[in-house]
C-alpha cells in the first residue's frame, strides 16, 4: 500500500477560527486505489516533522483561489495564505526528493504557477463550461476525446502553461489545459477532479488508469479480453 500526504482547504468556522477542510471523496477515491492518505494541517509549526515520516506521494487538492501574483490580471478573491505556504514547501520538497506529485484543480494551477506559468481568474471561455456539467476534451497527439467533469472557473490557458510541463489533455474549444505532466519531474496534474463523479464511464476509467500508470499501480476496472 502506498502512503500519501494530502493538502487541505484553509477556512474558518462559525466562531471565526481557522479550520482545515478535506472532502471525503478524496479519501474514498484514493483508498480505492490502495493509497492511504495522511492529511496535512495548514497550521503545523514544524515542517520537518511532516516529512520525517516516509511517504510515497503528495496530492495537492482543489478549492479556492491563489495569490494574485500568480494570475494574468489582479483579483480580490479570498486567499488561503497558510495553505499556499505549506503547499509550496511540500511541492518543492517532493520535486527535490523525487517524490511523485498529483495536482487537482487549484493544485494543478498552483504547480503551474510555482514553475513560471500563469492562471486566468474567472476565465471567460469562448464556449461556456457550466460548473457541475461535464465537457469534451481531447487527449493530445490522438484523435480521442473524453468527457471530464468541471468544477472550476479559473484556468490555465495553453499560452500560460509553464515551459516545465506539457499538456496531455486539452479543451480545444477554449485553448485551455485540462491535464499536464512534466518530462523531468514526477508530476501529474488535472484541472478536473478524479475523485468526483463523471457523466461518462470512459472519462472515469481514463482518469483512474492515468493515475495508476503514473504511480506504477496495476490497472483495475479492465474487463478481460474474450478469445
Tab-separated table of C-alpha atoms in Angstrom:
chain	number	residue	atom	x	y	z
A	1	UNK	CA	0.000	0.000	0.000
A	2	UNK	CA	1.233	3.481	-0.886
A	3	UNK	CA	1.180	6.289	1.677
A	4	UNK	CA	0.327	9.805	0.556
A	5	UNK	CA	0.326	13.250	2.101
A	6	UNK	CA	-2.691	15.304	1.052
A	7	UNK	CA	-3.219	19.045	1.459
A	8	UNK	CA	-6.430	20.657	2.701
A	9	UNK	CA	-8.526	23.738	2.096
A	10	UNK	CA	-7.967	26.587	4.580
A	11	UNK	CA	-11.161	28.025	6.061
A	12	UNK	CA	-12.958	29.428	9.104
A	13	UNK	CA	-15.670	28.019	11.322
A	14	UNK	CA	-18.718	29.841	12.714
A	15	UNK	CA	-16.556	31.281	15.519
A	16	UNK	CA	-14.022	32.767	13.118
A	17	UNK	CA	-11.395	30.164	13.986
A	18	UNK	CA	-9.149	28.663	11.312
A	19	UNK	CA	-10.045	25.216	10.032
A	20	UNK	CA	-8.615	22.561	7.718
A	21	UNK	CA	-11.159	21.010	5.338
A	22	UNK	CA	-10.833	17.835	3.267
A	23	UNK	CA	-13.658	16.380	1.172
A	24	UNK	CA	-14.424	12.755	1.988
A	25	UNK	CA	-14.394	11.962	-1.747
A	26	UNK	CA	-10.590	12.240	-1.769
A	27	UNK	CA	-10.301	9.584	0.920
A	28	UNK	CA	-12.780	7.264	-0.780
A	29	UNK	CA	-11.155	7.594	-4.206
A	30	UNK	CA	-7.519	7.139	-3.211
A	31	UNK	CA	-8.286	4.332	-0.770
A	32	UNK	CA	-10.000	2.544	-3.676
A	33	UNK	CA	-6.608	2.668	-5.429
A	34	UNK	CA	-4.863	1.193	-2.382
A	35	UNK	CA	-3.427	4.520	-1.220
A	36	UNK	CA	-3.562	5.546	2.425
A	37	UNK	CA	-3.904	9.287	2.999
A	38	UNK	CA	-2.353	11.427	5.710
A	39	UNK	CA	-3.948	14.908	5.726
A	40	UNK	CA	-1.528	17.734	6.494
A	41	UNK	CA	-2.684	20.708	8.546
A	42	UNK	CA	-2.097	24.154	7.073
A	43	UNK	CA	-1.203	25.357	10.554
A	44	UNK	CA	1.504	22.897	11.576
A	45	UNK	CA	4.526	24.596	13.116
A	46	UNK	CA	7.149	22.013	12.230
A	47	UNK	CA	7.557	21.181	8.548
A	48	UNK	CA	10.360	18.708	9.261
A	49	UNK	CA	8.001	16.540	11.317
A	50	UNK	CA	5.654	16.262	8.337
A	51	UNK	CA	8.315	14.894	6.014
A	52	UNK	CA	10.222	12.885	8.629
A	53	UNK	CA	7.709	10.070	8.264
A	54	UNK	CA	8.154	8.240	4.965
A	55	UNK	CA	5.548	8.842	2.249
A	56	UNK	CA	5.265	7.865	-1.416
A	57	UNK	CA	3.103	10.593	-2.910
A	58	UNK	CA	1.847	14.161	-2.439
A	59	UNK	CA	-1.681	15.123	-3.502
A	60	UNK	CA	-2.323	18.866	-3.833
A	61	UNK	CA	-6.067	19.404	-3.638
A	62	UNK	CA	-8.593	21.779	-5.168
A	63	UNK	CA	-10.800	24.507	-3.759
A	64	UNK	CA	-10.279	28.268	-3.705
A	65	UNK	CA	-8.112	30.936	-5.289
A	66	UNK	CA	-4.365	31.511	-5.188
A	67	UNK	CA	-2.446	34.740	-4.529
A	68	UNK	CA	-2.920	37.448	-7.214
A	69	UNK	CA	0.784	37.325	-8.162
A	70	UNK	CA	0.124	34.002	-9.878
A	71	UNK	CA	-2.530	35.418	-12.208
A	72	UNK	CA	-2.527	37.138	-15.568
A	73	UNK	CA	-4.544	40.003	-14.012
A	74	UNK	CA	-5.180	41.030	-10.362
A	75	UNK	CA	-8.164	39.767	-8.362
A	76	UNK	CA	-9.715	40.422	-4.942
A	77	UNK	CA	-10.829	36.903	-4.051
A	78	UNK	CA	-10.382	35.451	-0.563
A	79	UNK	CA	-6.923	33.966	-0.041
A	80	UNK	CA	-5.520	30.952	1.818
A	81	UNK	CA	-2.024	32.126	2.825
A	82	UNK	CA	-1.195	29.311	5.263
A	83	UNK	CA	-2.186	26.708	2.707
A	84	UNK	CA	-0.231	28.411	-0.075
A	85	UNK	CA	2.947	28.491	2.008
A	86	UNK	CA	2.652	24.860	3.091
A	87	UNK	CA	1.826	23.572	-0.389
A	88	UNK	CA	4.796	25.390	-1.888
A	89	UNK	CA	7.133	23.844	0.686
A	90	UNK	CA	5.710	20.385	0.108
A	91	UNK	CA	5.777	20.603	-3.689
A	92	UNK	CA	9.378	21.783	-3.744
A	93	UNK	CA	10.425	19.175	-1.184
A	94	UNK	CA	8.886	16.411	-3.286
A	95	UNK	CA	10.485	17.652	-6.501
A	96	UNK	CA	13.892	17.818	-4.821
A	97	UNK	CA	13.458	14.314	-3.383
A	98	UNK	CA	11.879	12.766	-6.498
A	99	UNK	CA	8.582	12.003	-4.769
A	100	UNK	CA	5.559	11.924	-7.142
A	101	UNK	CA	3.068	14.795	-7.003
A	102	UNK	CA	-0.547	14.842	-8.187
A	103	UNK	CA	-2.240	18.235	-8.509
A	104	UNK	CA	-6.017	18.622	-8.682
A	105	UNK	CA	-7.808	21.750	-9.956
A	106	UNK	CA	-6.370	24.534	-7.742
A	107	UNK	CA	-3.470	22.171	-7.087
A	108	UNK	CA	-2.740	21.990	-10.812
A	109	UNK	CA	-2.852	25.773	-11.047
A	110	UNK	CA	-0.530	26.172	-8.048
A	111	UNK	CA	2.045	23.785	-9.503
A	112	UNK	CA	1.937	25.584	-12.844
A	113	UNK	CA	2.414	28.970	-11.147
A	114	UNK	CA	5.346	27.801	-8.995
A	115	UNK	CA	7.246	26.840	-12.144
A	116	UNK	CA	6.689	30.075	-14.035
A	117	UNK	CA	3.208	29.661	-15.517
A	118	UNK	CA	0.176	31.886	-15.018
A	119	UNK	CA	-3.521	31.439	-14.133
A	120	UNK	CA	-6.544	33.245	-15.547
A	121	UNK	CA	-9.099	34.304	-12.936
A	122	UNK	CA	-12.793	33.596	-13.698
A	123	UNK	CA	-11.894	32.911	-17.303
A	124	UNK	CA	-14.390	33.999	-19.925
A	125	UNK	CA	-14.426	30.947	-22.135
A	126	UNK	CA	-15.438	31.174	-25.782
A	127	UNK	CA	-17.567	28.101	-25.179
A	128	UNK	CA	-19.149	28.251	-21.673
A	129	UNK	CA	-18.311	25.464	-19.223
A	130	UNK	CA	-21.036	25.446	-16.522
A	131	UNK	CA	-19.893	24.124	-13.173
A	132	UNK	CA	-21.146	20.631	-12.488
A	133	UNK	CA	-21.511	19.801	-16.193
A	134	UNK	CA	-19.023	17.520	-17.928
A	135	UNK	CA	-17.490	18.592	-21.226
A	136	UNK	CA	-15.426	17.086	-24.026
A	137	UNK	CA	-11.626	17.289	-24.005
A	138	UNK	CA	-9.067	15.890	-26.407
A	139	UNK	CA	-6.206	13.607	-25.472
A	140	UNK	CA	-3.151	15.275	-27.007
A	141	UNK	CA	-1.465	13.587	-30.003
A	142	UNK	CA	-4.552	11.431	-30.585
A	143	UNK	CA	-7.988	11.744	-32.167
A	144	UNK	CA	-9.577	10.534	-28.942
A	145	UNK	CA	-11.963	12.643	-26.887
A	146	UNK	CA	-13.176	12.047	-23.333
A	147	UNK	CA	-15.738	13.734	-21.114
A	148	UNK	CA	-14.326	15.260	-17.930
A	149	UNK	CA	-16.082	16.893	-15.001
A	150	UNK	CA	-15.913	20.625	-14.390
A	151	UNK	CA	-15.877	22.373	-11.004
A	152	UNK	CA	-13.698	25.413	-11.695
A	153	UNK	CA	-13.839	28.956	-13.041
A	154	UNK	CA	-10.121	29.822	-13.057
A	155	UNK	CA	-7.996	28.109	-15.696
A	156	UNK	CA	-4.582	27.736	-17.289
A	157	UNK	CA	-4.624	28.646	-20.960
A	158	UNK	CA	-2.185	26.807	-23.198
A	159	UNK	CA	-0.222	30.015	-23.735
A	160	UNK	CA	0.249	30.353	-19.944
A	161	UNK	CA	1.393	26.811	-19.214
A	162	UNK	CA	4.877	26.645	-17.689
A	163	UNK	CA	7.578	25.505	-20.099
A	164	UNK	CA	8.410	22.842	-17.495
A	165	UNK	CA	5.224	20.956	-18.418
A	166	UNK	CA	3.440	19.701	-21.479
A	167	UNK	CA	-0.314	19.203	-21.854
A	168	UNK	CA	-1.747	15.725	-22.194
A	169	UNK	CA	-5.462	16.650	-22.266
A	170	UNK	CA	-6.823	19.951	-23.604
A	171	UNK	CA	-10.085	21.821	-24.027
A	172	UNK	CA	-9.620	22.614	-27.716
A	173	UNK	CA	-12.571	24.976	-27.972
A	174	UNK	CA	-11.224	27.199	-25.202
A	175	UNK	CA	-7.491	26.561	-25.688
A	176	UNK	CA	-7.058	25.615	-22.040
A	177	UNK	CA	-5.155	22.873	-20.246
A	178	UNK	CA	-7.119	20.005	-18.720
A	179	UNK	CA	-4.165	17.861	-17.632
A	180	UNK	CA	-0.377	18.072	-17.823
A	181	UNK	CA	2.780	16.183	-16.918
A	182	UNK	CA	6.444	17.046	-16.586
A	183	UNK	CA	9.168	15.439	-18.714
A	184	UNK	CA	11.745	15.959	-15.950
A	185	UNK	CA	9.779	15.802	-12.677
A	186	UNK	CA	7.341	13.204	-11.358
A	187	UNK	CA	4.267	15.439	-11.633
A	188	UNK	CA	0.784	14.719	-12.955
A	189	UNK	CA	-1.893	17.413	-12.725
A	190	UNK	CA	-5.598	17.624	-13.571
A	191	UNK	CA	-7.921	20.582	-13.989
A	192	UNK	CA	-10.846	18.221	-13.421
A	193	UNK	CA	-11.488	16.217	-10.234
A	194	UNK	CA	-10.582	12.495	-10.368
A	195	UNK	CA	-12.340	11.926	-7.041
A	196	UNK	CA	-15.726	13.340	-8.101
A	197	UNK	CA	-18.420	11.863	-10.302
A	198	UNK	CA	-18.235	11.631	-14.092
A	199	UNK	CA	-21.129	11.524	-16.536
A	200	UNK	CA	-19.052	9.187	-18.694
A	201	UNK	CA	-17.632	5.847	-17.593
A	202	UNK	CA	-14.899	6.316	-20.204
A	203	UNK	CA	-13.788	9.574	-18.546
A	204	UNK	CA	-13.751	7.949	-15.122
A	205	UNK	CA	-11.714	4.966	-16.281
A	206	UNK	CA	-9.289	7.080	-18.308
A	207	UNK	CA	-8.583	9.190	-15.221
A	208	UNK	CA	-8.200	6.207	-12.933
A	209	UNK	CA	-5.858	4.433	-15.342
A	210	UNK	CA	-3.783	7.578	-15.853
A	211	UNK	CA	-3.153	7.783	-12.106
A	212	UNK	CA	-2.418	4.071	-11.839
A	213	UNK	CA	0.069	4.229	-14.717
A	214	UNK	CA	1.721	7.322	-13.236
A	215	UNK	CA	2.217	5.578	-9.895
A	216	UNK	CA	3.103	2.178	-11.324
A	217	UNK	CA	-0.039	0.566	-9.891
A	218	UNK	CA	-1.828	-2.306	-11.647
A	219	UNK	CA	-4.858	-1.186	-13.609
A	220	UNK	CA	-8.264	-2.254	-12.387
A	221	UNK	CA	-11.759	-1.953	-13.889
A	222	UNK	CA	-10.498	-3.671	-17.014
A	223	UNK	CA	-12.633	-6.444	-18.422
A	224	UNK	CA	-10.619	-9.487	-19.507
A	225	UNK	CA	-10.263	-9.991	-23.234
A	226	UNK	CA	-12.561	-12.580	-24.735
A	227	UNK	CA	-10.846	-15.128	-27.023
